Amino acid sequence: MSLLHCKRTLSAANFSPFLSRVSSRHFSSQKKNNYDLNVFVSNSHSPYFNLSFEDYLFKKYQSYTSSDNSQIYSKYLLLYTNSPCVVIGRNQNPYRETVVSALRAHSIPLIRRKSGGGAVFHDLGNVNYCVMMPNSHFDRDEHALAICEALQNQAQLSINERHDIINADGKKVSGSAYKLQRGKAYHHGTMLLNSELHVLSELLHSKSAFSNLQTVDGPGVQSVKSPVANVGVTNDEFISSAIKLFREKYTDGKEQSFKLRYLNESTLLPDEAAEVNSRMDELKTWKWTFGSTPKFIHKFLLQENGPPAVAFTVKEGEILEIDSEIDEFVNAREKILGCTYKWEDIASCIKSQYWKDRLAYSI
Amino acid sequence: MLLVSVTSRFSVLNTIKRQSVSVIRSSALVSRSFSSRSFSSRVSVRPSLSSSKTATSVFKSSGALRTFAAEPSDYPNSFLYTEEHEWVALEDTNIAVIGISSYASKSLGDIVYAELPAVGATVVSGDPVGAVESVKSASDIYSPVSGEIVEVNTMLEGKPGLINEDPYGKGWLCKIVLKDAAELDDLMTSKRYEIFISTGE
């Protein structure tokens, strides 16, 4: 697809996945694509801070602003860069999507976000963008196309059928995810600029040691693995191009329709800091990251494609059932049932070093 | 070309809806339209299970899908609707069955996961009562009524796509014992909802 498509105009009524509560008649005089645009650039590299600020901003975001007799739609653009971390979708299973022991070994945080979609790797060579918009303007491609357009002098980018941004070789440079709420929605995406792609591959796609000796069954969203590439522009270049394009494309160019704010942990107002901090606390909990995984059965095999030697059924982070004919697990059954699904907790109920290692690798 | 995916899906469905002609129909659409029809001809409302069973059995036994061409409404008459596109049907005088409308399920695309509330939880009308994920999007679902969750559709655990296939039948989400039946007066009838969909008001 060529960049010509970037010129497509918004057609809210046709796209509307959920109509906004705000009646369209209030906005009949508003020219399409004229928004109040608020841009936020975080210079914190803490993934917990940035994702919590994003969540807080979405709560605060209102789809329109009122002044005197007129109302105007509002759009927010947030840009942030995280230190290395793996971020999984709201309804994903971390045991299926990542090698949890590899993340622990590298001290790379695993974070469950609030939006849908698959697992991604963030590092300092990746800039995340998030666009908040009225629910009635939600479109899965609109803002990814805007990002392509922002970089049109630096790279030839387009969108594939999975709503990802790809380069001229068809390799993925950006993945998208969305969240929809009453009256509002956001689209956020990664942008691989100068990311350590081999680390990404090791953490998300690796096959080693015991990884072929386990399966995870159950509902939940599975990631689609794609070949990835970097765009090769600097973070600052990307950020300034995106801001410039959004201002040109989505505002009337007047000063009052554009606001830009740089922020980090120390620049938040006290009430903002309180809201962001409480979200950070929640985001860091085991209960949210692992405990809110959709119900699943984790099976451990002794040989590839063989029958499971032990299988744990886990719901809301708690072991509901254990199936095994191995004496150790049979004998410890009563102790294990009801445990939280942490390898240390199960390991404390058994003696076999082999099984302790297996559990430590996979849980 | 890829760009068109979202738009074209809409325009195709809209065209089908407008013309009410069955040229090409997906099985999902057929089963939905059939269950809608059976609902709208009913007086008492027994939403989900009975009619969708009928739909499935007819669907299986009859190869001639086109016989279900006539589509009286995308929105069963006896149901009530919210601006956030949930529906409510009364199973008993005080038990409300909740789901999302065919409009919502079409707009969202293929639903790959449904997060349901806990049985026994109490909800307040307008509060989130669950969420669905489709095409990388997590979308909140809001409770149209207040009360206690007495049952959730566990079928959705393994087959969340039922919400797309049969949004008014097998794709129901949960059942709520009504705390205040007067809340139903605030919801839209199917006619009102249809106008809301087409005009946004």
XYZ file of C-alpha atoms in Angstrom:
564
model
C 0.000 0.000 0.000
C 1.342 3.394 -0.854
C 1.352 6.453 1.293
C -1.356 7.918 -0.861
C -3.749 6.121 1.386
C -2.630 8.285 4.216
C -4.684 11.072 2.762
C -7.883 9.272 3.534
C -10.331 11.350 5.507
C -12.196 10.436 8.635
C -15.667 9.134 8.259
C -16.840 8.749 11.781
C -20.363 7.564 11.172
C -19.313 4.657 9.035
C -16.570 3.441 11.281
C -18.163 3.965 14.612
C -17.753 0.705 16.509
C -19.669 2.178 19.359
C -21.400 5.444 18.895
C -20.375 8.113 21.254
C -22.737 9.278 23.917
C -22.169 12.745 22.617
C -24.673 13.504 19.944
C -23.120 14.365 16.626
C -25.358 17.376 16.116
C -23.361 19.424 18.605
C -20.437 19.138 16.281
C -22.070 19.753 12.963
C -20.189 22.967 12.442
C -16.836 21.415 13.293
C -14.604 20.788 10.341
C -13.409 17.239 10.057
C -9.967 16.632 11.498
C -9.974 19.806 13.574
C -9.348 18.710 17.085
C -8.002 20.153 20.257
C -4.708 18.294 20.306
C -2.874 17.649 23.563
C 0.547 16.102 23.170
C 2.324 14.501 26.135
C 5.937 13.447 25.912
C 7.263 11.415 28.823
C 10.969 11.515 29.445
C 10.751 8.792 32.078
C 11.976 5.387 30.942
C 10.118 3.439 33.602
C 7.614 1.114 31.929
C 5.519 1.028 35.097
C 5.362 4.807 35.228
C 4.650 5.246 31.538
C 1.943 2.590 31.313
C 0.339 3.888 34.504
C 0.441 7.453 33.241
C -1.159 6.293 30.001
C -3.922 4.561 31.929
C -4.463 7.614 34.111
C -4.503 9.906 31.080
C -7.149 7.720 29.452
C -9.309 8.046 32.530
C -8.863 11.810 32.485
C -9.321 12.175 28.732
C -12.610 13.667 27.603
C -13.649 13.263 24.000
C -14.506 16.919 23.585
C -13.813 20.285 25.130
C -16.350 23.031 25.607
C -15.829 26.732 25.411
C -18.495 29.441 25.300
C -21.028 28.133 22.816
C -18.965 25.629 20.964
C -17.668 22.144 21.573
C -14.737 20.648 19.835
C -13.505 17.067 19.681
C -10.305 16.330 21.500
C -7.384 14.076 20.726
C -4.441 13.167 22.942
C -1.075 11.948 21.705
C 1.284 10.400 24.261
C 4.846 9.395 23.401
C 7.138 7.396 25.664
C 10.170 5.132 25.647
C 10.667 2.295 28.102
C 13.747 0.579 29.455
C 13.781 -3.112 28.443
C 10.573 -4.950 29.336
C 8.088 -7.410 27.874
C 4.486 -6.263 27.704
C 1.681 -8.762 27.174
C -1.930 -8.107 26.172
C -4.793 -7.916 28.653
C -5.999 -11.459 27.986
C -2.757 -13.286 27.384
C -1.063 -16.142 29.149
C 2.511 -15.216 30.186
C 3.534 -18.898 30.379
C 2.538 -19.337 26.765
C 3.856 -16.046 25.401
C 7.194 -15.699 27.148
C 9.967 -17.689 28.718
C 9.306 -16.514 32.253
C 12.597 -17.838 33.613
C 14.567 -16.010 30.884
C 12.849 -12.771 31.868
C 13.720 -13.384 35.524
C 17.320 -14.263 34.647
C 17.750 -11.033 32.695
C 15.784 -9.007 35.275
C 13.442 -7.894 32.536
C 10.051 -6.902 33.893
C 6.970 -8.614 32.514
C 3.965 -6.305 32.441
C 0.340 -6.991 31.585
C -1.239 -3.990 29.892
C -4.918 -3.050 29.782
C -5.355 -3.155 26.026
C -5.812 -6.233 23.864
C -3.380 -7.802 21.439
C -0.127 -9.696 21.667
C 3.212 -9.679 23.452
C 5.785 -7.020 22.579
C 9.297 -6.129 23.662
C 10.167 -2.556 24.577
C 13.621 -1.051 24.932
C 15.286 2.316 24.547
C 15.357 1.927 20.760
C 11.585 1.703 20.620
C 9.161 4.617 20.987
C 5.573 3.946 21.977
C 2.805 6.183 20.754
C -0.721 6.325 22.106
C -3.597 8.224 20.528
C -6.754 8.824 22.553
C -9.861 9.718 20.577
C -13.640 9.866 20.775
C -15.078 6.353 20.608
C -17.109 7.315 17.549
C -13.889 8.168 15.686
C -12.216 4.880 16.472
C -10.489 3.308 13.515
C -7.841 0.645 13.714
C -5.713 2.029 10.876
C -6.202 5.794 10.974
C -3.380 6.628 13.355
C -0.963 3.967 12.196
C -1.319 5.588 8.782
C -0.655 8.978 10.324
C 2.566 7.551 11.772
C 3.544 6.219 8.322
C 2.894 9.658 6.917
C 4.965 11.309 9.644
C 7.956 9.234 8.558
C 7.383 9.365 4.819
C 10.647 11.212 4.171
C 12.655 8.689 6.149
C 11.046 5.336 5.319
C 8.563 3.650 3.073
C 5.989 2.271 5.492
C 2.529 0.831 5.105
C -0.121 -1.083 7.043
C -0.816 -4.802 6.758
C -4.079 -6.641 7.343
C -3.194 -7.121 11.005
C -3.087 -3.330 11.414
C 0.679 -3.446 11.941
C 3.076 -1.021 10.282
C 5.466 -2.794 7.934
C 8.496 -1.586 5.988
C 9.223 -1.959 2.273
C 10.438 -5.540 2.900
C 7.176 -6.451 4.590
C 8.814 -6.659 8.017
C 6.907 -5.423 11.024
C 8.239 -2.216 12.575
C 5.249 -1.421 14.784
C 2.495 -3.409 16.489
C -0.869 -2.015 17.511
C -3.330 -2.593 20.344
C -6.569 -0.877 21.302
C -8.851 -0.184 24.201
C -12.456 0.948 23.921
C -14.539 2.419 26.669
C -17.734 4.384 26.889
C -17.276 7.489 24.747
C -13.543 7.052 24.235
C -10.917 4.780 22.796
C -7.192 4.569 22.408
C -4.840 3.089 19.891
C -1.300 2.509 21.035
C 1.609 1.033 19.226
C 5.297 0.304 19.415
C 7.723 1.806 16.935
C 10.960 -0.118 16.450
C 13.555 2.509 15.602
C 16.863 1.104 16.856
C 15.724 -1.739 19.062
C 17.862 -4.730 20.103
C 16.006 -7.168 17.899
C 18.004 -10.219 18.974
C 16.901 -9.657 22.573
C 13.302 -9.389 21.422
C 13.688 -12.649 19.601
C 15.303 -14.394 22.555
C 12.631 -13.281 24.989
C 9.567 -13.799 22.850
C 10.412 -16.453 20.310
C 13.048 -18.553 21.991
C 13.013 -22.325 21.935
C 15.444 -23.788 24.412
C 15.924 -26.233 27.277
C 12.459 -27.302 28.405
C 10.368 -25.138 26.129
C 9.346 -28.052 23.910
C 8.434 -30.115 26.927
C 5.460 -28.084 28.011
C 2.115 -26.967 26.650
C -0.363 -24.385 27.802
C -4.009 -25.030 26.957
C -6.882 -22.679 27.528
C -8.671 -19.605 26.264
C -6.876 -16.312 25.895
C -5.222 -14.402 23.129
C -2.182 -15.841 21.379
C 0.481 -13.655 19.811
C 1.202 -13.878 16.124
C 4.932 -14.053 15.520
C 6.173 -11.758 12.775
C 9.599 -10.962 11.340
C 10.595 -7.542 12.666
C 12.899 -4.710 11.618
C 14.015 -1.286 12.796
C 13.128 1.927 10.977
C 16.511 3.413 11.819
C 15.585 6.980 12.709
C 16.432 8.415 16.114
C 13.866 8.611 18.898
C 13.884 12.413 18.868
C 13.458 12.517 15.115
C 10.459 10.180 15.331
C 8.892 12.111 18.207
C 9.216 15.481 16.499
C 7.948 14.099 13.162
C 4.908 12.548 14.843
C 4.064 15.722 16.742
C 4.460 17.859 13.631
C 2.259 15.595 11.529
C -0.449 15.308 14.181
C -0.536 19.055 14.583
C -0.836 19.593 10.833
C -3.318 16.815 10.285
C -5.592 17.120 13.281
C -5.688 20.791 14.250
C -6.608 24.062 12.565
C -3.043 25.222 13.170
C -4.052 27.867 15.702
C -2.130 28.153 18.915
C -5.091 27.439 21.180
C -5.815 24.063 19.569
C -2.381 22.626 20.390
C -0.770 21.934 23.743
C 2.529 20.181 24.386
C 3.649 18.926 27.758
C 6.832 17.130 28.775
C 6.573 15.076 31.924
C 8.142 12.524 34.221
C 7.763 11.212 37.774
C 8.869 14.478 39.337
C 6.782 16.888 37.291
C 3.322 15.489 38.037
C 0.888 17.500 40.108
C 0.121 15.939 43.509
C -3.285 14.576 42.477
C -1.853 13.196 39.233
C 1.000 11.553 41.118
C -1.432 9.893 43.529
C -3.472 8.427 40.670
C -0.418 7.283 38.742
C 1.221 5.768 41.814
C -1.798 3.688 42.736
C -1.906 2.343 39.176
C 1.818 1.562 39.328
C 1.278 -0.401 42.536
C -1.431 -2.473 40.874
C 0.559 -3.001 37.685
C 3.467 -4.427 39.687
C 1.447 -7.033 41.557
C 1.736 -10.753 40.856
C -2.057 -10.858 41.093
C -2.454 -8.609 38.037
C 0.476 -9.852 35.945
C 0.080 -13.601 36.484
C -3.036 -14.014 38.627
C -5.418 -12.516 36.077
C -4.420 -14.963 33.339
C -7.497 -16.618 31.814
C -8.038 -20.149 33.172
C -5.475 -22.581 31.733
C -3.945 -26.039 31.985
C -0.144 -26.110 32.095
C 1.196 -29.521 31.075
C 4.726 -30.764 31.638
C 6.016 -33.539 29.384
C 8.981 -35.889 29.762
C 9.510 -36.174 26.024
C 8.424 -34.055 23.092
C 4.868 -34.819 22.016
C 4.601 -37.348 24.830
C 1.812 -37.551 27.388
C 1.874 -35.004 30.220
C 3.689 -36.197 33.329
C 2.006 -33.509 35.390
C -0.699 -30.981 34.536
C -1.867 -28.030 36.610
C -5.259 -26.423 36.102
C -5.000 -22.802 37.179
C -7.688 -20.177 37.592
C -7.205 -16.696 38.983
C -3.668 -17.623 39.957
C -4.737 -20.590 42.079
C -4.164 -24.292 41.415
C -7.594 -25.844 40.974
C -6.492 -29.306 39.922
C -3.325 -31.344 39.525
C -3.165 -34.435 37.355
C -0.167 -36.709 37.665
C 0.760 -40.298 38.300
C 4.169 -39.366 39.638
C 4.350 -40.351 43.297
C 5.732 -37.027 44.467
C 2.839 -35.111 43.017
C 0.267 -37.719 44.046
C 1.515 -37.572 47.638
C 1.676 -33.792 47.719
C -1.683 -33.340 46.004
C -3.547 -31.962 48.998
C -0.753 -29.512 49.761
C -0.514 -28.321 46.189
C -4.222 -27.792 45.542
C -5.152 -24.211 46.349
C -1.535 -22.967 46.197
C -0.855 -19.840 44.219
C 0.734 -20.784 40.919
C 4.303 -19.836 41.851
C 7.103 -22.303 41.324
C 8.510 -21.757 44.806
C 5.171 -22.642 46.366
C 4.901 -25.918 44.469
C 8.601 -26.714 44.881
C 8.231 -26.462 48.657
C 5.763 -29.373 48.505
C 8.054 -31.792 46.609
C 11.603 -33.146 46.880
C 12.711 -33.972 43.326
C 15.369 -31.551 42.094
C 14.464 -32.401 38.506
C 10.885 -31.250 39.009
C 11.938 -28.219 41.014
C 14.111 -27.191 38.049
C 11.363 -27.852 35.566
C 8.881 -25.749 37.529
C 11.415 -22.956 38.045
C 12.031 -22.841 34.321
C 8.409 -22.681 33.265
C 6.409 -20.987 36.006
C -6.109 -2.408 -0.537
C -5.588 -3.700 2.927
C -6.915 -0.509 4.217
C -10.381 -1.356 3.150
C -10.783 -4.211 5.587
C -12.680 -2.281 8.204
C -14.768 -0.203 5.857
C -15.657 -2.979 3.525
C -16.876 -5.170 6.314
C -19.226 -2.411 7.306
C -20.458 -1.587 3.908
C -21.122 -5.220 3.078
C -23.102 -5.733 6.214
C -24.951 -2.486 5.791
C -25.856 -3.386 2.283
C -27.191 -6.719 3.357
C -29.159 -5.110 6.105
C -30.614 -2.425 3.871
C -31.623 -4.642 1.045
C -32.761 -7.532 3.176
C -31.909 -9.745 0.273
C -30.064 -12.966 0.724
C -27.495 -13.194 -1.931
C -24.496 -14.157 0.090
C -24.875 -14.956 3.708
C -22.433 -16.233 6.210
C -23.628 -18.932 8.527
C -23.330 -16.492 11.396
C -25.633 -14.063 9.755
C -28.174 -16.733 8.975
C -28.265 -18.121 12.446
C -28.533 -14.642 13.885
C -31.290 -13.529 11.599
C -33.178 -16.688 12.246
C -32.979 -16.351 15.971
C -33.972 -12.706 15.707
C -37.002 -13.683 13.754
C -38.052 -16.307 16.204
C -37.715 -13.817 19.024
C -39.703 -11.089 17.474
C -42.613 -13.404 16.893
C -42.698 -14.362 20.541
C -44.790 -12.788 23.193
C -42.989 -13.870 26.298
C -39.274 -13.554 26.326
C -37.141 -16.626 26.849
C -34.074 -15.313 25.253
C -31.090 -17.358 24.771
C -31.189 -21.023 24.866
C -34.419 -22.274 23.406
C -34.383 -20.258 20.239
C -30.737 -20.682 19.515
C -31.171 -24.415 19.831
C -33.892 -24.175 17.241
C -31.672 -22.094 15.075
C -28.868 -24.587 15.311
C -31.007 -27.606 14.623
C -32.708 -26.044 11.645
C -29.371 -24.812 10.493
C -27.959 -28.318 10.642
C -30.884 -30.147 9.086
C -31.493 -27.743 6.275
C -28.986 -27.251 3.545
C -31.050 -24.470 2.038
C -29.755 -21.563 4.031
C -31.297 -19.080 1.702
C -34.757 -19.927 2.904
C -34.154 -17.623 5.830
C -33.958 -14.624 3.610
C -36.457 -12.432 5.330
C -34.876 -10.554 8.170
C -37.502 -8.652 10.103
C -35.029 -6.928 12.387
C -31.466 -7.028 13.508
C -32.766 -6.175 16.952
C -35.299 -8.508 18.551
C -38.488 -6.639 19.442
C -38.876 -7.993 22.904
C -35.362 -6.986 23.973
C -34.259 -3.683 25.437
C -31.059 -1.880 24.478
C -28.506 0.595 25.799
C -26.557 3.326 24.071
C -23.455 1.224 24.673
C -25.040 -1.560 22.618
C -25.849 -4.063 25.334
C -29.189 -5.838 25.279
C -31.407 -7.006 28.109
C -34.075 -9.692 27.936
C -36.210 -10.774 30.853
C -36.038 -14.465 31.566
C -38.331 -14.227 34.530
C -39.991 -11.246 36.039
C -36.804 -10.429 37.888
C -33.970 -12.128 36.000
C -32.350 -10.141 33.213
C -30.199 -11.803 30.585
C -27.461 -9.538 29.222
C -25.627 -9.589 25.913
C -24.299 -7.294 23.217
C -26.227 -6.346 20.083
C -25.541 -7.650 16.609
C -24.461 -4.123 15.694
C -21.777 -4.199 18.390
C -20.613 -7.708 17.623
C -20.298 -6.873 13.925
C -18.448 -3.641 14.613
C -16.009 -5.298 16.984
C -15.086 -8.112 14.615
C -14.111 -11.637 15.628
C -14.272 -11.917 19.381
C -11.406 -14.023 20.712
C -11.934 -13.700 24.443
C -14.766 -12.803 26.778
C -14.072 -11.726 30.334
C -17.154 -12.417 32.431
C -18.089 -11.225 35.910
C -18.002 -13.514 38.941
C -21.215 -15.246 39.932
C -22.453 -13.678 43.143
C -20.983 -10.261 42.395
C -23.263 -7.262 42.608
C -23.259 -4.699 39.851
C -24.617 -1.198 39.471
C -26.178 -0.123 36.218
C -23.621 1.625 34.035
C -20.633 -0.054 35.656
C -18.358 -2.413 33.733
C -19.643 -5.975 33.929
C -17.077 -7.621 31.692
C -15.050 -7.093 28.555
C -14.471 -8.671 25.200
C -11.381 -8.766 23.042
C -11.496 -8.661 19.265
C -8.844 -7.738 16.729
C -6.380 -6.546 19.410
C -9.063 -4.405 21.070
C -10.188 -4.762 24.659
C -13.719 -3.354 24.947
C -15.574 -2.857 28.193
C -19.159 -4.022 28.579
C -21.427 -2.043 30.872
C -24.247 -3.458 32.928
C -27.618 -2.108 31.762
C -29.183 -2.889 35.159
C -28.282 -3.182 38.829
C -28.411 -6.447 40.718
C -26.627 -9.677 41.485
C -24.921 -11.875 38.913
C -26.522 -15.307 39.190
C -25.148 -17.035 36.123
C -22.515 -16.466 33.440
C -22.317 -18.084 30.038
C -19.490 -20.554 30.553
C -19.814 -21.672 26.910
C -17.989 -18.461 26.016
C -14.863 -19.690 27.797
C -14.131 -22.117 25.000
C -16.105 -20.441 22.224
C -16.096 -16.640 22.522
C -17.018 -16.491 18.820
C -20.575 -17.416 19.821
C -21.056 -13.709 20.510
C -20.506 -13.033 16.808
C -22.423 -16.042 15.596
C -25.475 -15.706 17.766
C -25.376 -12.468 19.783
C -29.000 -12.777 20.966
C -28.866 -16.486 21.647
C -25.874 -18.610 22.533
C -23.721 -15.502 22.816
C -25.447 -14.208 25.963
C -23.048 -13.008 28.667
C -24.644 -13.202 32.097
C -27.853 -13.212 34.077
C -28.629 -10.646 36.727
C -31.331 -10.699 39.419
C -32.831 -7.248 39.114
C -32.561 -4.969 42.085
C -34.888 -2.372 40.643
C -37.082 -3.274 37.684
C -37.823 0.410 37.133
C -34.340 0.734 35.608
C -35.673 -1.081 32.558
C -37.766 1.995 31.760
C -34.564 3.879 30.951
C -33.563 1.442 28.216
C -34.423 1.662 24.523
C -36.927 -0.462 22.657
C -35.734 -2.145 19.466
C -37.339 0.572 17.338
C -35.761 3.316 19.372
C -32.409 1.522 19.260
C -32.577 1.128 15.515
C -33.094 4.878 15.181
C -30.238 5.480 17.593
C -27.959 3.301 15.476
C -28.851 5.015 12.239
C -28.805 8.613 13.473
C -26.609 8.545 16.524
C -29.361 10.205 18.554
